[in-house]
Amino acid sequence: MNPPSFSPKSRPVLLWGAIFLFVNGFFVAEVPQATRPELAGVSAAFVLVLWAPSAWILALWLGWKRATLVLGTLGAFAVGIESFAVVTGWPYGHFSYGEKIGTKLFGLVPWTVPFSWPPLVLGAAALAARITPKHPLIGAVAILLGFDLVLDPGAVQQEFWAYQAGGFYFGVPFSNFCGWIISGLIGVWLFSKASASRSQIPLPLVSSVTLILAFWTSVCLFTSLWIPALIGFGLLTLIWCQILGST
């Protein structure tokens, strides 16, 4: 069975989804009430919706049992390392989640964490398999770091989480990016081991991260976070070049 691929019908669906999320990002940036704590359930619902496309593609590629194992492993790892970071400050630096992001597991991290991080790993791995095929692990971690250069400043600006000592990069400390390298290496390695016996990683695994980037690039743009917004547009361009060039 061939791995899932983008079809002439699926590309426009993803494009319109990205446009919809970009418009949503504008309203989140311009209307502070849109992310008040009472609406945390809406944010959680968005996380699940954005998780679904890549989870579906993964299941089509690996089968439901293995896909569930992969997603469960990545999700559990995300909860574990972020909980450890909130308590100890390692590896991301001392930070805490705000009230806008919903109910917390163990009083530490949002219950949506196991759904928000795996799509980033899947998307980075799918891109790296094409852009840096000789060094997929290094490439995927570098791409993951690029994602965070967009997501973290936007989330800090929206008070979804905050770093105790602030940071040089729009409130984000250098330690956070070191942490992303560490967690990214582990996450991509786990994914590569689970999918090693399969054919090339399907490009449609970038679907979720495309939507996520569209939203956060918009938030950064309309809150005058110019550098993160520029990086976001660059990453979206890179993704769409791969999508349009795929068969």
PDB file of N, CA and C in Angstrom, residues 10-68:
ATOM      1  N   SER A  10      -7.452  17.576  -1.922  1.00  0.00           N
ATOM      2  CA  SER A  10      -7.067  17.818  -0.525  1.00  0.00           C
ATOM      3  C   SER A  10      -6.245  19.090  -0.352  1.00  0.00           C
ATOM      4  N   ARG A  11      -5.483  19.487  -1.369  1.00  0.00           N
ATOM      5  CA  ARG A  11      -4.680  20.708  -1.247  1.00  0.00           C
ATOM      6  C   ARG A  11      -5.544  21.944  -1.000  1.00  0.00           C
ATOM      7  N   PRO A  12      -6.614  22.165  -1.796  1.00  0.00           N
ATOM      8  CA  PRO A  12      -7.466  23.335  -1.524  1.00  0.00           C
ATOM      9  C   PRO A  12      -8.127  23.290  -0.150  1.00  0.00           C
ATOM     10  N   VAL A  13      -8.482  22.098   0.322  1.00  0.00           N
ATOM     11  CA  VAL A  13      -9.092  21.979   1.652  1.00  0.00           C
ATOM     12  C   VAL A  13      -8.113  22.466   2.712  1.00  0.00           C
ATOM     13  N   LEU A  14      -6.851  22.040   2.599  1.00  0.00           N
ATOM     14  CA  LEU A  14      -5.836  22.476   3.561  1.00  0.00           C
ATOM     15  C   LEU A  14      -5.590  23.974   3.450  1.00  0.00           C
ATOM     16  N   LEU A  15      -5.573  24.485   2.224  1.00  0.00           N
ATOM     17  CA  LEU A  15      -5.350  25.918   2.024  1.00  0.00           C
ATOM     18  C   LEU A  15      -6.459  26.741   2.670  1.00  0.00           C
ATOM     19  N   TRP A  16      -7.711  26.355   2.444  1.00  0.00           N
ATOM     20  CA  TRP A  16      -8.821  27.102   3.037  1.00  0.00           C
ATOM     21  C   TRP A  16      -8.834  26.958   4.557  1.00  0.00           C
ATOM     22  N   GLY A  17      -8.422  25.802   5.042  1.00  0.00           N
ATOM     23  CA  GLY A  17      -8.300  25.630   6.490  1.00  0.00           C
ATOM     24  C   GLY A  17      -7.259  26.559   7.075  1.00  0.00           C
ATOM     25  N   ALA A  18      -6.130  26.697   6.374  1.00  0.00           N
ATOM     26  CA  ALA A  18      -5.068  27.594   6.834  1.00  0.00           C
ATOM     27  C   ALA A  18      -5.532  29.047   6.811  1.00  0.00           C
ATOM     28  N   ILE A  19      -6.275  29.419   5.775  1.00  0.00           N
ATOM     29  CA  ILE A  19      -6.806  30.785   5.690  1.00  0.00           C
ATOM     30  C   ILE A  19      -7.777  31.048   6.842  1.00  0.00           C
ATOM     31  N   PHE A  20      -8.630  30.074   7.123  1.00  0.00           N
ATOM     32  CA  PHE A  20      -9.576  30.200   8.241  1.00  0.00           C
ATOM     33  C   PHE A  20      -8.837  30.399   9.559  1.00  0.00           C
ATOM     34  N   LEU A  21      -7.784  29.625   9.787  1.00  0.00           N
ATOM     35  CA  LEU A  21      -7.015  29.746  11.030  1.00  0.00           C
ATOM     36  C   LEU A  21      -6.259  31.064  11.076  1.00  0.00           C
ATOM     37  N   PHE A  22      -5.807  31.546   9.933  1.00  0.00           N
ATOM     38  CA  PHE A  22      -5.117  32.841   9.887  1.00  0.00           C
ATOM     39  C   PHE A  22      -6.075  33.961  10.289  1.00  0.00           C
ATOM     40  N   VAL A  23      -7.300  33.894   9.795  1.00  0.00           N
ATOM     41  CA  VAL A  23      -8.312  34.885  10.171  1.00  0.00           C
ATOM     42  C   VAL A  23      -8.624  34.782  11.662  1.00  0.00           C
ATOM     43  N   ASN A  24      -8.703  33.572  12.179  1.00  0.00           N
ATOM     44  CA  ASN A  24      -8.927  33.387  13.617  1.00  0.00           C
ATOM     45  C   ASN A  24      -7.807  34.006  14.435  1.00  0.00           C
ATOM     46  N   GLY A  25      -6.584  33.878  13.937  1.00  0.00           N
ATOM     47  CA  GLY A  25      -5.448  34.476  14.619  1.00  0.00           C
ATOM     48  C   GLY A  25      -5.574  35.980  14.726  1.00  0.00           C
ATOM     49  N   PHE A  26      -6.118  36.597  13.694  1.00  0.00           N
ATOM     50  CA  PHE A  26      -6.347  38.045  13.714  1.00  0.00           C
ATOM     51  C   PHE A  26      -7.300  38.422  14.846  1.00  0.00           C
ATOM     52  N   PHE A  27      -8.402  37.683  14.977  1.00  0.00           N
ATOM     53  CA  PHE A  27      -9.376  38.004  16.027  1.00  0.00           C
ATOM     54  C   PHE A  27      -8.809  37.758  17.422  1.00  0.00           C
ATOM     55  N   VAL A  28      -8.023  36.703  17.573  1.00  0.00           N
ATOM     56  CA  VAL A  28      -7.387  36.439  18.871  1.00  0.00           C
ATOM     57  C   VAL A  28      -6.439  37.571  19.235  1.00  0.00           C
ATOM     58  N   ALA A  29      -5.708  38.075  18.244  1.00  0.00           N
ATOM     59  CA  ALA A  29      -4.755  39.156  18.494  1.00  0.00           C
ATOM     60  C   ALA A  29      -5.448  40.477  18.783  1.00  0.00           C
ATOM     61  N   GLU A  30      -6.553  40.736  18.104  1.00  0.00           N
ATOM     62  CA  GLU A  30      -7.204  42.043  18.186  1.00  0.00           C
ATOM     63  C   GLU A  30      -8.320  42.113  19.227  1.00  0.00           C
ATOM     64  N   VAL A  31      -8.826  40.963  19.653  1.00  0.00           N
ATOM     65  CA  VAL A  31      -9.939  40.946  20.615  1.00  0.00           C
ATOM     66  C   VAL A  31      -9.494  40.189  21.866  1.00  0.00           C
ATOM     67  N   PRO A  32      -8.996  40.882  22.880  1.00  0.00           N
ATOM     68  CA  PRO A  32      -8.482  40.221  24.086  1.00  0.00           C
ATOM     69  C   PRO A  32      -9.486  39.280  24.743  1.00  0.00           C
ATOM     70  N   GLN A  33     -10.776  39.614  24.664  1.00  0.00           N
ATOM     71  CA  GLN A  33     -11.794  38.774  25.301  1.00  0.00           C
ATOM     72  C   GLN A  33     -11.887  37.383  24.666  1.00  0.00           C
ATOM     73  N   ALA A  34     -11.323  37.232  23.471  1.00  0.00           N
ATOM     74  CA  ALA A  34     -11.424  35.953  22.768  1.00  0.00           C
ATOM     75  C   ALA A  34     -10.671  34.835  23.472  1.00  0.00           C
ATOM     76  N   THR A  35      -9.691  35.195  24.305  1.00  0.00           N
ATOM     77  CA  THR A  35      -8.912  34.163  24.994  1.00  0.00           C
ATOM     78  C   THR A  35      -9.034  34.262  26.516  1.00  0.00           C
ATOM     79  N   ARG A  36     -10.125  34.845  26.998  1.00  0.00           N
ATOM     80  CA  ARG A  36     -10.293  34.930  28.449  1.00  0.00           C
ATOM     81  C   ARG A  36     -10.455  33.522  29.034  1.00  0.00           C
ATOM     82  N   PRO A  37     -10.104  33.337  30.307  1.00  0.00           N
ATOM     83  CA  PRO A  37     -10.109  32.003  30.922  1.00  0.00           C
ATOM     84  C   PRO A  37     -11.420  31.241  30.776  1.00  0.00           C
ATOM     85  N   GLU A  38     -12.540  31.955  30.762  1.00  0.00           N
ATOM     86  CA  GLU A  38     -13.834  31.276  30.650  1.00  0.00           C
ATOM     87  C   GLU A  38     -13.988  30.548  29.314  1.00  0.00           C
ATOM     88  N   LEU A  39     -13.191  30.933  28.325  1.00  0.00           N
ATOM     89  CA  LEU A  39     -13.272  30.315  27.002  1.00  0.00           C
ATOM     90  C   LEU A  39     -12.155  29.301  26.774  1.00  0.00           C
ATOM     91  N   ALA A  40     -11.544  28.836  27.856  1.00  0.00           N
ATOM     92  CA  ALA A  40     -10.448  27.868  27.734  1.00  0.00           C
ATOM     93  C   ALA A  40     -10.901  26.594  27.018  1.00  0.00           C
ATOM     94  N   GLY A  41     -12.175  26.246  27.169  1.00  0.00           N
ATOM     95  CA  GLY A  41     -12.697  25.063  26.498  1.00  0.00           C
ATOM     96  C   GLY A  41     -12.659  25.194  24.989  1.00  0.00           C
ATOM     97  N   VAL A  42     -12.841  26.417  24.491  1.00  0.00           N
ATOM     98  CA  VAL A  42     -12.771  26.658  23.048  1.00  0.00           C
ATOM     99  C   VAL A  42     -11.346  26.430  22.556  1.00  0.00           C
ATOM    100  N   SER A  43     -10.379  26.934  23.313  1.00  0.00           N
ATOM    101  CA  SER A  43      -8.970  26.718  22.959  1.00  0.00           C
ATOM    102  C   SER A  43      -8.644  25.230  22.929  1.00  0.00           C
ATOM    103  N   ALA A  44      -9.162  24.501  23.920  1.00  0.00           N
ATOM    104  CA  ALA A  44      -8.921  23.060  23.978  1.00  0.00           C
ATOM    105  C   ALA A  44      -9.528  22.353  22.772  1.00  0.00           C
ATOM    106  N   ALA A  45     -10.728  22.776  22.380  1.00  0.00           N
ATOM    107  CA  ALA A  45     -11.383  22.172  21.217  1.00  0.00           C
ATOM    108  C   ALA A  45     -10.566  22.404  19.953  1.00  0.00           C
ATOM    109  N   PHE A  46      -9.993  23.598  19.822  1.00  0.00           N
ATOM    110  CA  PHE A  46      -9.153  23.904  18.670  1.00  0.00           C
ATOM    111  C   PHE A  46      -7.937  22.990  18.631  1.00  0.00           C
ATOM    112  N   VAL A  47      -7.342  22.730  19.800  1.00  0.00           N
ATOM    113  CA  VAL A  47      -6.175  21.846  19.862  1.00  0.00           C
ATOM    114  C   VAL A  47      -6.528  20.465  19.320  1.00  0.00           C
ATOM    115  N   LEU A  48      -7.678  19.944  19.719  1.00  0.00           N
ATOM    116  CA  LEU A  48      -8.106  18.622  19.261  1.00  0.00           C
ATOM    117  C   LEU A  48      -8.378  18.617  17.758  1.00  0.00           C
ATOM    118  N   VAL A  49      -9.017  19.672  17.277  1.00  0.00           N
ATOM    119  CA  VAL A  49      -9.312  19.771  15.842  1.00  0.00           C
ATOM    120  C   VAL A  49      -8.016  19.830  15.037  1.00  0.00           C
ATOM    121  N   LEU A  50      -7.035  20.577  15.529  1.00  0.00           N
ATOM    122  CA  LEU A  50      -5.768  20.716  14.814  1.00  0.00           C
ATOM    123  C   LEU A  50      -4.924  19.444  14.901  1.00  0.00           C
ATOM    124  N   TRP A  51      -5.125  18.662  15.921  1.00  0.00           N
ATOM    125  CA  TRP A  51      -4.421  17.384  16.081  1.00  0.00           C
ATOM    126  C   TRP A  51      -4.944  16.336  15.105  1.00  0.00           C
ATOM    127  N   ALA A  52      -6.226  16.397  14.802  1.00  0.00           N
ATOM    128  CA  ALA A  52      -6.908  15.330  14.072  1.00  0.00           C
ATOM    129  C   ALA A  52      -6.353  15.035  12.675  1.00  0.00           C
ATOM    130  N   PRO A  53      -6.058  16.037  11.815  1.00  0.00           N
ATOM    131  CA  PRO A  53      -5.619  15.698  10.454  1.00  0.00           C
ATOM    132  C   PRO A  53      -4.379  14.812  10.403  1.00  0.00           C
ATOM    133  N   SER A  54      -3.349  15.176  11.147  1.00  0.00           N
ATOM    134  CA  SER A  54      -2.121  14.382  11.114  1.00  0.00           C
ATOM    135  C   SER A  54      -2.303  13.035  11.807  1.00  0.00           C
ATOM    136  N   ALA A  55      -3.145  12.995  12.841  1.00  0.00           N
ATOM    137  CA  ALA A  55      -3.434  11.718  13.502  1.00  0.00           C
ATOM    138  C   ALA A  55      -4.118  10.764  12.523  1.00  0.00           C
ATOM    139  N   TRP A  56      -5.021  11.295  11.728  1.00  0.00           N
ATOM    140  CA  TRP A  56      -5.736  10.491  10.728  1.00  0.00           C
ATOM    141  C   TRP A  56      -4.773   9.958   9.669  1.00  0.00           C
ATOM    142  N   ILE A  57      -3.897  10.819   9.162  1.00  0.00           N
ATOM    143  CA  ILE A  57      -2.916  10.411   8.156  1.00  0.00           C
ATOM    144  C   ILE A  57      -1.978   9.349   8.725  1.00  0.00           C
ATOM    145  N   LEU A  58      -1.567   9.543   9.974  1.00  0.00           N
ATOM    146  CA  LEU A  58      -0.678   8.568  10.609  1.00  0.00           C
ATOM    147  C   LEU A  58      -1.351   7.203  10.695  1.00  0.00           C
ATOM    148  N   ALA A  59      -2.643   7.195  11.025  1.00  0.00           N
ATOM    149  CA  ALA A  59      -3.385   5.937  11.123  1.00  0.00           C
ATOM    150  C   ALA A  59      -3.521   5.262   9.758  1.00  0.00           C
ATOM    151  N   LEU A  60      -3.735   6.049   8.716  1.00  0.00           N
ATOM    152  CA  LEU A  60      -3.817   5.485   7.370  1.00  0.00           C
ATOM    153  C   LEU A  60      -2.493   4.861   6.953  1.00  0.00           C
ATOM    154  N   TRP A  61      -1.410   5.449   7.420  1.00  0.00           N
ATOM    155  CA  TRP A  61      -0.073   4.989   7.039  1.00  0.00           C
ATOM    156  C   TRP A  61       0.401   3.796   7.870  1.00  0.00           C
ATOM    157  N   LEU A  62       0.274   3.893   9.182  1.00  0.00           N
ATOM    158  CA  LEU A  62       0.801   2.869  10.083  1.00  0.00           C
ATOM    159  C   LEU A  62      -0.240   1.856  10.540  1.00  0.00           C
ATOM    160  N   GLY A  63      -1.507   2.178  10.339  1.00  0.00           N
ATOM    161  CA  GLY A  63      -2.565   1.371  10.920  1.00  0.00           C
ATOM    162  C   GLY A  63      -2.942   1.942  12.275  1.00  0.00           C
ATOM    163  N   TRP A  64      -4.176   1.687  12.697  1.00  0.00           N
ATOM    164  CA  TRP A  64      -4.679   2.331  13.913  1.00  0.00           C
ATOM    165  C   TRP A  64      -3.919   1.920  15.169  1.00  0.00           C
ATOM    166  N   LYS A  65      -3.541   0.653  15.265  1.00  0.00           N
ATOM    167  CA  LYS A  65      -2.861   0.193  16.480  1.00  0.00           C
ATOM    168  C   LYS A  65      -1.507   0.868  16.646  1.00  0.00           C
ATOM    169  N   ARG A  66      -0.699   0.837  15.579  1.00  0.00           N
ATOM    170  CA  ARG A  66       0.633   1.430  15.694  1.00  0.00           C
ATOM    171  C   ARG A  66       0.539   2.947  15.809  1.00  0.00           C
ATOM    172  N   ALA A  67      -0.399   3.553  15.093  1.00  0.00           N
ATOM    173  CA  ALA A  67      -0.567   5.009  15.182  1.00  0.00           C
ATOM    174  C   ALA A  67      -0.953   5.420  16.600  1.00  0.00           C
ATOM    175  N   THR A  68      -1.855   4.653  17.212  1.00  0.00           N
ATOM    176  CA  THR A  68      -2.254   4.948  18.593  1.00  0.00           C
ATOM    177  C   THR A  68      -1.063   4.832  19.534  1.00  0.00           C
TER     178      THR A  68
END
